[in-house]
Coordinates of C-alpha atoms and ligand atoms in Angstrom, one line a residue:
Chain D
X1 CA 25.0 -24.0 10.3
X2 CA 24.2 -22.0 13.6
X3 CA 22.2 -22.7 16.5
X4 CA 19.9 -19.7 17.1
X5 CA 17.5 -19.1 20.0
X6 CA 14.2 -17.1 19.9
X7 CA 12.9 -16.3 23.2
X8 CA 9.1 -15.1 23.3
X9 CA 7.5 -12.3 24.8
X10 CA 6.6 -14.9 28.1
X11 CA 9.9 -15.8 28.0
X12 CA 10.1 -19.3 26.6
X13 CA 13.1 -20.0 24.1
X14 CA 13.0 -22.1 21.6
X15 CA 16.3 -23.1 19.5
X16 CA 16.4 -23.9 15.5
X17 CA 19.5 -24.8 13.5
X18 CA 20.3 -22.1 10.9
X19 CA 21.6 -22.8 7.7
X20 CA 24.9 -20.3 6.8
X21 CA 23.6 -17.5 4.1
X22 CA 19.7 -17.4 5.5
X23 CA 18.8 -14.6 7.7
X24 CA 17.2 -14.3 11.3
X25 CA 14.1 -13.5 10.1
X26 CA 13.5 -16.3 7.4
X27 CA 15.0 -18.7 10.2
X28 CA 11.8 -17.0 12.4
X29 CA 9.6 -16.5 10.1
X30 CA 10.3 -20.8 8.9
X31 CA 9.8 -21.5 12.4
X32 CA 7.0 -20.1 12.9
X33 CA 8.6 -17.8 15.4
X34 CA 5.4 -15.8 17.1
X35 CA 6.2 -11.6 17.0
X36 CA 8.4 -11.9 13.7
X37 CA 5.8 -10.7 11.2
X38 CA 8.3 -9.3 8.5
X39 CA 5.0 -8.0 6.1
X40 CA 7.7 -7.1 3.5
X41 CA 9.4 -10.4 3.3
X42 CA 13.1 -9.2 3.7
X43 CA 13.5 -6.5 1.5
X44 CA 14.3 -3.7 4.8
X45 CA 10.9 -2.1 4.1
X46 CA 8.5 -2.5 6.9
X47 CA 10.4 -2.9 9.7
X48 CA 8.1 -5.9 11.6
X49 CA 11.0 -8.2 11.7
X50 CA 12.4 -6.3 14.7
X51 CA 14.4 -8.4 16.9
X52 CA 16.2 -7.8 20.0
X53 CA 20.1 -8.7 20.2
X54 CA 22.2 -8.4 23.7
X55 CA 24.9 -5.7 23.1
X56 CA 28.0 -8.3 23.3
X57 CA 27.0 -9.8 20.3
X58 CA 27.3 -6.6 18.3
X59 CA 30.5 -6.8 16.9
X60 CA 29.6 -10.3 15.6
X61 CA 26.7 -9.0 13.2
X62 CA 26.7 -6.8 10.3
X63 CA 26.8 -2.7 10.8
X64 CA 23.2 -1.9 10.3
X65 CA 22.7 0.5 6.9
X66 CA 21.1 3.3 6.5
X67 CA 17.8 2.7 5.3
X68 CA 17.4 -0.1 8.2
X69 CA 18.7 2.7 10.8
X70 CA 16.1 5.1 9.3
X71 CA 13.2 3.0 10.2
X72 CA 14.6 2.0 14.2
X73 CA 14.1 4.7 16.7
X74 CA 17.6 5.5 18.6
X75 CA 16.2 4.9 21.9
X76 CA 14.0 1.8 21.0
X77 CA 16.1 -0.6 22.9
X78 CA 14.7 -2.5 25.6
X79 CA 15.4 -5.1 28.7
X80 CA 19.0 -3.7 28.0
X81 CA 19.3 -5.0 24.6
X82 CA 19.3 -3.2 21.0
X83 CA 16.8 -3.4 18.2
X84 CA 17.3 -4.7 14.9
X85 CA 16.0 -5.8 11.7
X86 CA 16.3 -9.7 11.7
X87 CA 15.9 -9.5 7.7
X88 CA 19.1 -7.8 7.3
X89 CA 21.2 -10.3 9.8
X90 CA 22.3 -13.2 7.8
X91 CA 23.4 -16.1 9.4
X92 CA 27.2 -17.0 9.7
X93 CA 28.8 -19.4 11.6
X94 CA 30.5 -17.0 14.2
X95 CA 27.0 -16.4 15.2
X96 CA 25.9 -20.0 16.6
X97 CA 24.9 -20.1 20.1
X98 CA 23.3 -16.2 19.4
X99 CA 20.0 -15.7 21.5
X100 CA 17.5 -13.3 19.7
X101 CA 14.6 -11.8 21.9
X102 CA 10.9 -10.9 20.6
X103 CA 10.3 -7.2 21.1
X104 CA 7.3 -6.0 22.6
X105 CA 5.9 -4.8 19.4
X106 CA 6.9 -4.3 16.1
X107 CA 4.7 -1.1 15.0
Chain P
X1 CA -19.1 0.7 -20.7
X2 CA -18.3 1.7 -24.2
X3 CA -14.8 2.9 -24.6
X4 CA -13.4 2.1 -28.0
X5 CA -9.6 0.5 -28.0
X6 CA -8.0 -0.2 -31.2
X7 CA -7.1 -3.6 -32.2
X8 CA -4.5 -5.0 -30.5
X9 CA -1.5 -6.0 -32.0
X10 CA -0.5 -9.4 -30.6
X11 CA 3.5 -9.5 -30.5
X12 CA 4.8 -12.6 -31.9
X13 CA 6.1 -14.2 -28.3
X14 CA 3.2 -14.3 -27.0
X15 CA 0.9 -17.6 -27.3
X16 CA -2.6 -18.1 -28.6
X17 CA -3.9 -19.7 -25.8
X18 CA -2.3 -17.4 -23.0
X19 CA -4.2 -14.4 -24.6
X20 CA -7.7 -13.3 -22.4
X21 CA -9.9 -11.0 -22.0
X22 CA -9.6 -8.8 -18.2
X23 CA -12.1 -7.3 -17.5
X24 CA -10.9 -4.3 -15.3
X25 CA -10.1 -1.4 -17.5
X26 CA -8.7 2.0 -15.8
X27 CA -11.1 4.5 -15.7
X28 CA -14.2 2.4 -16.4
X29 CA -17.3 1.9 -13.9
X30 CA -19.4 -1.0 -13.2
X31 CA -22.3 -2.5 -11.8
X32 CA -20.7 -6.0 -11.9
X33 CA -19.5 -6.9 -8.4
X34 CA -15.8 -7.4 -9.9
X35 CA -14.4 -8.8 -6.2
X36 CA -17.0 -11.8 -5.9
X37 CA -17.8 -12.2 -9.9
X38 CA -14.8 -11.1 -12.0
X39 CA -12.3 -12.1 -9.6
X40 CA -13.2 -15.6 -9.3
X41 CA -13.5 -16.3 -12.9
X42 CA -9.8 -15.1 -13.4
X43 CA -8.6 -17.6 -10.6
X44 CA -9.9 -20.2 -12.8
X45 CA -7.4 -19.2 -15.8
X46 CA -3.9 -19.9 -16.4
X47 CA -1.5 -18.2 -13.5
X48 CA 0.0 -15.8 -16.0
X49 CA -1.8 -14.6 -19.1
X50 CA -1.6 -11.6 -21.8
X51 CA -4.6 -9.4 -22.1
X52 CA -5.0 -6.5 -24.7
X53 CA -6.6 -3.3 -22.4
X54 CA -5.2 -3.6 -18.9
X55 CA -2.9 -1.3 -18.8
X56 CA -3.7 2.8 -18.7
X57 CA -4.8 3.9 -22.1
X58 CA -6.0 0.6 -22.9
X59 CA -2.8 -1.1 -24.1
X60 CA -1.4 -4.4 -23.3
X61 CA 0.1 -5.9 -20.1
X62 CA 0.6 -9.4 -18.5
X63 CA -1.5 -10.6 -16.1
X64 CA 0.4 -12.3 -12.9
X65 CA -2.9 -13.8 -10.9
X66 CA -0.7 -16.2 -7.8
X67 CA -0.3 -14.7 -4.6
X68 CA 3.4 -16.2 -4.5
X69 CA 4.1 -15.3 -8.0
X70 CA 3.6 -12.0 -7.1
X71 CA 5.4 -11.9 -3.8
X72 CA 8.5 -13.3 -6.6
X73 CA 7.7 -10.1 -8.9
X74 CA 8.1 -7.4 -6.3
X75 CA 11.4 -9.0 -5.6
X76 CA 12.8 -9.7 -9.1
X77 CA 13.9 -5.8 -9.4
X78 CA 16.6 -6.6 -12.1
X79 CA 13.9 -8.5 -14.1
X80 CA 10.7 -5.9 -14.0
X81 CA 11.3 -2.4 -13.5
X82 CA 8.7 0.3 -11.6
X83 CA 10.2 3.3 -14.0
X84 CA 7.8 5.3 -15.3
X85 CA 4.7 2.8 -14.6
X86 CA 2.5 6.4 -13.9
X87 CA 2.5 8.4 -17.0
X88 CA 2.1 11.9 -14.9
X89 CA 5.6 13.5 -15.8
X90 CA 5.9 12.2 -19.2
X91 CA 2.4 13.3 -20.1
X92 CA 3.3 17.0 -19.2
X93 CA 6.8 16.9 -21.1
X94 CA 8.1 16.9 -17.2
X95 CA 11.4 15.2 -15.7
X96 CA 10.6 14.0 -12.8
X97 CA 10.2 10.5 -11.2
X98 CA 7.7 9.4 -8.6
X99 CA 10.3 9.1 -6.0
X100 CA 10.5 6.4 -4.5
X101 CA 8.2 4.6 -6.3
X102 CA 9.1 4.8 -9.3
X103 CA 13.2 4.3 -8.4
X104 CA 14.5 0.6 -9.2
X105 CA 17.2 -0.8 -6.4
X106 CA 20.0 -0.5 -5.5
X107 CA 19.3 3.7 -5.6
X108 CA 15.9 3.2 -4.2
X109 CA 17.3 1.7 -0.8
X110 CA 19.1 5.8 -0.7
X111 CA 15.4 7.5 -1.0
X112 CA 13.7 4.9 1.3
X113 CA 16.3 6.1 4.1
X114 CA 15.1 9.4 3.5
X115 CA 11.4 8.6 3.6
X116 CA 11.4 6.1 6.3
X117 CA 11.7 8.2 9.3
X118 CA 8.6 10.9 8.3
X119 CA 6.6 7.5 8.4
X120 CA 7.8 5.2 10.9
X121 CA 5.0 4.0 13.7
X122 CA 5.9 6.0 16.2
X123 CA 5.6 9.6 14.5
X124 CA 2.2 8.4 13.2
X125 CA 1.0 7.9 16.4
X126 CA 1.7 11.4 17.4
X127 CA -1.1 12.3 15.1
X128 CA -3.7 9.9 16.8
X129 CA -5.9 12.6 18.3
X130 CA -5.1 15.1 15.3
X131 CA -6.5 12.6 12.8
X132 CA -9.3 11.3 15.5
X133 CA -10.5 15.0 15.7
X134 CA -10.9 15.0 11.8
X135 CA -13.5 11.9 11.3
X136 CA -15.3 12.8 14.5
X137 CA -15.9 16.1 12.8
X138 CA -17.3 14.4 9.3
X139 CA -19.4 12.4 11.3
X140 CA -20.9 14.3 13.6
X141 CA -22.0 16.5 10.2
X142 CA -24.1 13.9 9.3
X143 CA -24.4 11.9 12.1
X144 CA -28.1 13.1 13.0
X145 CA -29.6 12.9 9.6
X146 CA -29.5 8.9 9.9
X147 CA -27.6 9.3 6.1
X148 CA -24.5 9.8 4.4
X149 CA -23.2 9.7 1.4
X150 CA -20.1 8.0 2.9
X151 CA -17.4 8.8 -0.1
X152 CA -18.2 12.7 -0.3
X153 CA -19.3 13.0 2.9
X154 CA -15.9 11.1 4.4
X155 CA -14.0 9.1 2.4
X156 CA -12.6 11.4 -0.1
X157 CA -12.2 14.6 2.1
X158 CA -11.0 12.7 5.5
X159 CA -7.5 11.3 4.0
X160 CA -7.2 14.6 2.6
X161 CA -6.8 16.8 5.9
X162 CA -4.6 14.5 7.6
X163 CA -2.2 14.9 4.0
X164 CA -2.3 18.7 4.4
X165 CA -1.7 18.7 8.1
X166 CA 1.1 16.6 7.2
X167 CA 2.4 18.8 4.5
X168 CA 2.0 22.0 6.4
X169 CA -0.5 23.2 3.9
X170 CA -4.0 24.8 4.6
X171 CA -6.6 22.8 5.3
X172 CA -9.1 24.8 2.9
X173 CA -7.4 23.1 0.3
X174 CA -9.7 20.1 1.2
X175 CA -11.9 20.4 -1.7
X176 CA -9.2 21.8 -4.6
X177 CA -6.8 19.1 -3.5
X178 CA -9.9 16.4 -3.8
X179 CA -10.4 17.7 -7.5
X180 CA -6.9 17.4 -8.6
X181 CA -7.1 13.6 -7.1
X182 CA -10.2 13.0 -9.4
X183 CA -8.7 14.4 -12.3
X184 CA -5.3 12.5 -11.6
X185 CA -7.3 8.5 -10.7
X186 CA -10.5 8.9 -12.2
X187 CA -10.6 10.6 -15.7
X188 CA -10.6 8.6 -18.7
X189 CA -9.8 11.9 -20.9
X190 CA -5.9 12.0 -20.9
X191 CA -6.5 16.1 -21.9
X192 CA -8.4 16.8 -18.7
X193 CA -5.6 14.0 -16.6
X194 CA -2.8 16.0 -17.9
X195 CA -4.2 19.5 -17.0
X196 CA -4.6 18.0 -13.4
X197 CA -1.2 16.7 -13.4
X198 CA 0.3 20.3 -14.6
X199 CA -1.9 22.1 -11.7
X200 CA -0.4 20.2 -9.2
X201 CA 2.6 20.1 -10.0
X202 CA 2.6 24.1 -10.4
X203 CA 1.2 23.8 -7.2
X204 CA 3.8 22.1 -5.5
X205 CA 6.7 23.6 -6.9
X206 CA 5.5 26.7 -5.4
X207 CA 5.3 25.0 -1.5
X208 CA 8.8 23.6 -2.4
X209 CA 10.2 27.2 -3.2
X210 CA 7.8 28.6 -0.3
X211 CA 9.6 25.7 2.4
X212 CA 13.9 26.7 0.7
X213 CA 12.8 29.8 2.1
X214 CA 10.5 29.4 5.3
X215 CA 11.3 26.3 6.7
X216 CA 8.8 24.6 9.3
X217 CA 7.9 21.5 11.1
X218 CA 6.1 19.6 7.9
X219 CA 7.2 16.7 5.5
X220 CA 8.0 19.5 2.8
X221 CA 10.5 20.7 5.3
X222 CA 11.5 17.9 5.7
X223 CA 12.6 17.0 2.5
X224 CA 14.0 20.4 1.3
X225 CA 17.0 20.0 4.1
X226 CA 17.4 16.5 4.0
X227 CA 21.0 15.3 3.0
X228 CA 20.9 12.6 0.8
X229 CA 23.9 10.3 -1.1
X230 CA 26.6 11.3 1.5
X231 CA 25.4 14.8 2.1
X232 CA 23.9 16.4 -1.1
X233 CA 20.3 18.1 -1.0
X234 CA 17.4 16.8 -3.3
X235 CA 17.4 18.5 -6.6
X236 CA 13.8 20.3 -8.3
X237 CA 12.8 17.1 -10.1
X238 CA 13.4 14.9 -6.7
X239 CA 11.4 17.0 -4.4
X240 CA 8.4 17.5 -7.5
X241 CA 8.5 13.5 -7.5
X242 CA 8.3 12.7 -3.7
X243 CA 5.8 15.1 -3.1
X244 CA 3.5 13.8 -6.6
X245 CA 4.2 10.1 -5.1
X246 CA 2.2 11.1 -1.6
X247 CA -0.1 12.8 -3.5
X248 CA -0.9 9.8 -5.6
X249 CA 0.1 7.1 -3.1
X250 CA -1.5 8.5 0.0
X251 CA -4.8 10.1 -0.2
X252 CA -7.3 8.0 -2.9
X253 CA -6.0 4.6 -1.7
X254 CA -7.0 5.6 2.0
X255 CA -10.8 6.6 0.5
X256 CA -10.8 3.5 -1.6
X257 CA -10.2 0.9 1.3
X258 CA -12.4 2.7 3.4
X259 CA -15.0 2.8 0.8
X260 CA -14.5 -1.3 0.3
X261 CA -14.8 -1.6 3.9
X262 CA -17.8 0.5 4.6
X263 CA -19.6 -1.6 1.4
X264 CA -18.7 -4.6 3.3
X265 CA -20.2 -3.6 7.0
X266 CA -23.1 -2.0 5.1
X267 CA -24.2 -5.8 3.7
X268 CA -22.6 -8.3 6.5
X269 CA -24.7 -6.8 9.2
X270 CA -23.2 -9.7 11.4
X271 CA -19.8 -8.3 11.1
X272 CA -20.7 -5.0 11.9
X273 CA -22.4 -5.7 14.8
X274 CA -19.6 -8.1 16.0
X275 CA -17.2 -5.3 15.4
X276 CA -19.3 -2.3 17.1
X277 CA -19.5 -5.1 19.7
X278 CA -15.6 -5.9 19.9
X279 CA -14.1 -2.7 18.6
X280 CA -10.7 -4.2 19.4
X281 CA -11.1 -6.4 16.6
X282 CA -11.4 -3.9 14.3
X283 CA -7.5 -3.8 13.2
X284 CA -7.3 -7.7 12.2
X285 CA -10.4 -7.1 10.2
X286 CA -9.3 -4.1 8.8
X287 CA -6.4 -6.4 7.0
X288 CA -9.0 -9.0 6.4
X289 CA -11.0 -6.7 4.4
X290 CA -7.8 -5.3 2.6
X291 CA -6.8 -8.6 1.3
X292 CA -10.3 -9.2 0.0
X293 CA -11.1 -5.7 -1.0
X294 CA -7.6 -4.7 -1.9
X295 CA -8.4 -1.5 -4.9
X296 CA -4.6 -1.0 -6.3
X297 CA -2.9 -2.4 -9.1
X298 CA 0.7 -0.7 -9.8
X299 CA 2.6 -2.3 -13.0
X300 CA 6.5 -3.2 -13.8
X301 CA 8.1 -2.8 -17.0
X302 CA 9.6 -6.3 -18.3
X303 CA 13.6 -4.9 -18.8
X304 CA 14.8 -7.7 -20.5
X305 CA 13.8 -10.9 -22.1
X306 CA 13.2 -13.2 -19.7
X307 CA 11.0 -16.5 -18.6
X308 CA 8.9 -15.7 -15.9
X309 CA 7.1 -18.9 -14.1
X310 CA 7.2 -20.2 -17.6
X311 CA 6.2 -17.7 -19.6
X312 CA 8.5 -15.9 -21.7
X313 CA 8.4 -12.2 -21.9
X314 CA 10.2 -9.4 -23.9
X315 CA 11.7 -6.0 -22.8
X316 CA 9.3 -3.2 -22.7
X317 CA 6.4 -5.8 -22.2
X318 CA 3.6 -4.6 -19.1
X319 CA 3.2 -6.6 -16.2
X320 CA 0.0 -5.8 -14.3
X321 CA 0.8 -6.4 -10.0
X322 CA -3.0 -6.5 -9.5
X323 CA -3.1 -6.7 -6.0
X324 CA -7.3 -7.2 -6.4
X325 CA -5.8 -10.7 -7.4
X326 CA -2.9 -11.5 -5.1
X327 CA -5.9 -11.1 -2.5
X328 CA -8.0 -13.7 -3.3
X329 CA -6.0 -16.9 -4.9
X330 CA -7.6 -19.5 -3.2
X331 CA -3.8 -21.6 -3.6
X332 CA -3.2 -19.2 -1.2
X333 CA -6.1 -18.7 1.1
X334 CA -8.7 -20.9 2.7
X335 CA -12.5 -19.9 1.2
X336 CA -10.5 -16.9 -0.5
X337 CA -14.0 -15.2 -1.2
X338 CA -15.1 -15.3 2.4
X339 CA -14.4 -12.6 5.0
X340 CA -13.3 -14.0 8.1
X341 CA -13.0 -11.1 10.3
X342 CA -10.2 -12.6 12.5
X343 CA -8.3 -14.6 10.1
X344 CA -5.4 -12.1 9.5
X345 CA -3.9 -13.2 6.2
X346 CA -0.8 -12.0 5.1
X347 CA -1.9 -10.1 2.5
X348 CA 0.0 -8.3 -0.8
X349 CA -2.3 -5.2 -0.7
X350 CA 0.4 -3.0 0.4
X351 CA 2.6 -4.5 -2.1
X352 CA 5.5 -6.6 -0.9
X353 CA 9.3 -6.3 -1.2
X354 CA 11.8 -3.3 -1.3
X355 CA 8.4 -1.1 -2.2
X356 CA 6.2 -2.4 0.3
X357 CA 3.6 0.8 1.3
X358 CA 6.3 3.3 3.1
X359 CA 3.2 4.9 4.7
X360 CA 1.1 1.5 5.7
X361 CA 1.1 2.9 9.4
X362 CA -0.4 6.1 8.4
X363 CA -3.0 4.4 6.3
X364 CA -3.8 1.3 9.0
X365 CA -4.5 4.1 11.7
X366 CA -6.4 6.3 9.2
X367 CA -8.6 3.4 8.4
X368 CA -8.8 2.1 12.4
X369 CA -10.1 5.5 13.5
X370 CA -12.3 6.3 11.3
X371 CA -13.9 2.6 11.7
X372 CA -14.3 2.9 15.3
X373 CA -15.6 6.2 15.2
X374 CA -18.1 5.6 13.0
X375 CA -19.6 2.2 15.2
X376 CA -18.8 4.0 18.0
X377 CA -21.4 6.8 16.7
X378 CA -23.9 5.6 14.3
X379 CA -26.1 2.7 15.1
X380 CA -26.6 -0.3 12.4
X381 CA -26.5 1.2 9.3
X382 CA -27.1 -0.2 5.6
X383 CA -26.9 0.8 2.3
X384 CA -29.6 2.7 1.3
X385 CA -32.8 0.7 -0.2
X386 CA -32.7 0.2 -3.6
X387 CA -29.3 1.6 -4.4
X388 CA -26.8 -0.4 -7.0
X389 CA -23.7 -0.1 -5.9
X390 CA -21.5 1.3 -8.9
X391 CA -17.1 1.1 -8.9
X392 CA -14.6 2.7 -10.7
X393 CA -12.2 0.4 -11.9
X394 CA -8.1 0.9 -12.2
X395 CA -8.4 1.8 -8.3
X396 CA -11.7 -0.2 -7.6
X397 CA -13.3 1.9 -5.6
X398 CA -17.7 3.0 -5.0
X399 CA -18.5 6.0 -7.1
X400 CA -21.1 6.2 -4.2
X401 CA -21.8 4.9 -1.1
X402 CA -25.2 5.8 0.3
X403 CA -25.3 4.5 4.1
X404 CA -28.9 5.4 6.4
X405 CA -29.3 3.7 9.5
X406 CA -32.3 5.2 12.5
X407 CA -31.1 8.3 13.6
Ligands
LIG1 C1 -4.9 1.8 2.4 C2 -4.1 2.7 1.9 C3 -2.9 2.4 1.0 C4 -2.7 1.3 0.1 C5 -3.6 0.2 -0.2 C6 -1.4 1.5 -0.4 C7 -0.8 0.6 -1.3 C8 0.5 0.7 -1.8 C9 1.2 -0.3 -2.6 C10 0.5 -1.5 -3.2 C11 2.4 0.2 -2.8 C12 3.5 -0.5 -3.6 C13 3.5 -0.1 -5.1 C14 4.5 -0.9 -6.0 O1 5.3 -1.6 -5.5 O2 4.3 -0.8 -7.2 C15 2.6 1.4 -2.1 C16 3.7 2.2 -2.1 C17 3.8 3.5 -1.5 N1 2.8 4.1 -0.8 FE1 1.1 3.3 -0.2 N2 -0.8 2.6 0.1 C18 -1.7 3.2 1.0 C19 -1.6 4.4 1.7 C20 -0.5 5.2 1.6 C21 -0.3 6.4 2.4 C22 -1.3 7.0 3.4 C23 0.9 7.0 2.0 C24 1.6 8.2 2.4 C25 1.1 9.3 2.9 C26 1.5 6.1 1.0 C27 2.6 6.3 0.3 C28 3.3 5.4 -0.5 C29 4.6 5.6 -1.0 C30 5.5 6.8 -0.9 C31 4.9 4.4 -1.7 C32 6.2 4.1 -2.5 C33 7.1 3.2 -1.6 C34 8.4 2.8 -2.3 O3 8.4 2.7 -3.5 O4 9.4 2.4 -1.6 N3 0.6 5.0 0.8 N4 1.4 1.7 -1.5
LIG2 S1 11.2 -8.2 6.8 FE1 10.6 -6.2 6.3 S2 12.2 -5.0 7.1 FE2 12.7 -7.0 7.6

């Protein structure tokens, strides 16, 4: 289990325990999490589960692969933070107390 | 429709009472409104059943009618394979595999990196006013007649001229390119299927060789340097079968969903006026009208024996991923035969999973623009007195689509 925070576009967070083995985005998507559309459900194919993560939690989360780094633009970050795909981020317990921000658009 | 099939044999796993008739037969046409009469009756049935025509050729396939189930199908790779579901290479003694349609996981995540970026949101929308300057130009043909034939006059041709912009091919190709599509989605004589098949491939092996030695900007380009696998180059058969998969994949589905849409605006006068109203809705109605008008149904290869939902199938069996179905379960959706311009569904129309529509962002901005062009430019328009609106069937799509409105 992992305590994760979404924070919306408007800036309101909202926190949701995690269960180990699930990832970010079926822990958004569950929750109803507003931005998270993931139209693929999961499968690193449509890249609409785009999340943004805070650079010092990097080295916590998975290298991204190469098909998930083919469909994010190099300089897509924003507000200082790095874009990911929340479908390919499964939760572990190293990454409780992680605070995931909805990007300004997935498409 | 009178297309003789032989008698079926019925394979011994498969029940009595799970065996139906379907209705949509590739390369048929109908007067039946198959969305809002066929598709209804189906819904009514058991949630998986085995039907004798449904697959090209009129031989058997599953029927997988749930929403959900089918979300579980795109994912169950190991279980239903998308090898050779087209029968383009095969049918011209060719190698080559749609690529990466065609191309089970783990070795279709590989081509998907390579595809990805030539699709992703943001080059698309560098071709905005490129693809904006196409439909004005079809509409403006026609706009002063108060008439259009809208498939020949814009629907086939207009998904067309963005492909060869994209493929850094001449755009007076328009008309030869649309007769190769006809002959590859809409001919029910395998001969005259297989001749289109061997033209275009012909065709496109000589761009391939053209591109090794000019290199441009286009997707052809593109995919004659790209390093794939940890730095080897595509081989003949890989570049025939990604450049037959956007050919196939790319241009008749765009013309199809217009096509249902159009149909749509051209009998709910109350939508089309609340869209050429509130053009920013157009978008979420746009998916709206794909789930309830979605035209393609693709098909996975049972691999091994297996129980599926309950239903036990054997290796080699057809499964039908009838997307026409997934659109409208009403398990899934609230008055699933209604069109509620700002409901956005989550629809399977794109498919779902690892081979989820790698060029959804092309087709959603193809489909926005020409939408608002056309409200934006012709006044209320219907369809055109006395006309019976006739589809093809396998990609359900109006033979024609007669439109006047007061010029
Ligand atoms: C409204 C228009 C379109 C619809 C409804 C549509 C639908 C689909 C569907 C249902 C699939 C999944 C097939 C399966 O899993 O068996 C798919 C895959 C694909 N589509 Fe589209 N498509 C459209 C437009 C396009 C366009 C414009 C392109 C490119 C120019 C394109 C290229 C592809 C490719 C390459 C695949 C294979 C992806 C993979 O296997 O990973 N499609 N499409
Ligand atoms: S849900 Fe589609 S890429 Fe993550």
């Amino acid at each position: 289990m992992a305590r994760i925070t979404f924070v919306a576009l408007d800036g309101s967070a909202k926190s949701y325990d995690a269960a180990e083995g699930v990832s970010l985005m079926r822990c958004a998507v569950d929750n109803d999490v507003p931005g998270i559309v993931a139209e693929c459900g999961g499968a690193c194919a449509c890249a609409t589960c785009q999340v943004l993560i805070a650079p010092d939690w990097l080295d916590r989360l998975p290298v991204a692969g190469p098909n998930e780094a083919s469909m994010i633009d190099e300089d897509s970050g924003e507000r200082g933070m790095v874009r990911r795909l929340s479908c390919q981020i499964e939760v572990t317990p190293e990454l409780d107390g992680l605070v995931v921000h909805v990007p300004s658009s997935q498409y | 429709m009178s297309i003789a099939f032989a008698t079926p044999v019925i394979p011994d796993h498969v029940p009595e009472n799970l065996i139906r008739p379907f209705p949509f037969v590739f390369g048929t046409i109908t007067e039946a409104d198959p969305f809002n009469e066929w598709v209804p009756e189906v819904h009514k049935g058991p949630d998986i059943f085995w039907t004798p025509h449904a697959y090209p050729g009129g031989t058997p396939a599953w029927i997988v009618r749930r929403t959900q189930d089918l979300r579980d199908l795109y994912f169950d790779t190991e279980n239903f394979s998308s090898k050779d579901f087209s029968p383009y290479s095969k049918m011209i003694g060719d190698t080559w595999t749609n690529l990466p349609v065609e191309i089970d996981p783990p070795k279709h995540a590989m081509y998907r990196a390579f595809v990805n970026p030539i699709f992703t949101p943001k080059a698309m929308a560098a071709l905005e006013e490129k693809i904006r300057s196409y439909a004005v130009e079809y509409i403006e043909a026609f706009r002063a007649k108060g008439e259009c034939e809208y498939m020949k006059d814009f629907a086939f041709e207009f998904p067309i001229k963005v492909f060869l912009e994209l493929m850094g091919l001449p755009l007076s190709l328009t008309p030869q390119f649309l007769e190769w599509e006809t002959g590859l989605l809409h001919e029910p004589d395998m001969g005259k299927m297989a001749a289109a098949a061997r033209s275009v491939v012909d065709y496109l092996r000589g761009e391939i060789e053209d591109r090794r030695k000019n290199p441009t900007g286009d997707i052809i380009s593109y995919a004659v340097q790209a390093q794939i696998d940890g730095g080897r180059k595509l081989d003949d058969d890989e570049l025939v079968g990604f450049c037959f998969n956007l050919f196939i994949g790319g241009l008749d589905t765009v013309s199809t969903n217009m096509g249902g849409q159009f149909a749509h605006l051209a009998t709910h006068p109350e939508d089309q006026a609340r869209l050429r109203a509130n053009p920013e809705m157009i978008p979420t109605a746009i998916d709206e009208m794909m789930r309830a008008y979605a035209a393609v149904t693709t098909f996975r290869t049972c691999t091994r024996e297996v129980e599926f939902k309950g239903v036990r199938m054997m290796p080699g069996d057809k499964v039908a991923v009838c997307t026409t179905l997934g659109g409208r379960d009403p398990e899934e959706y609230d008055r699933a035969n209604d069109v509620i311009i700002d409901r956005k569904p989550k629809h399977v129309s794109f498919g779902y999973g690892p081979h989820l529509c790698v060029g959804m962002h092309l087709a959603r901005r193809e489909m926005r623009i020409a939408m608002e062009e056309f409200l934006a430019r012709i006044p209320a328009f219907t369809l055109k007195p006395g006309h019976t609106l006739r589809r093809h069937l396998g990609m359900i799509q109006p033979v024609e689509l007669p439109l006047v409105w007061q010029a």
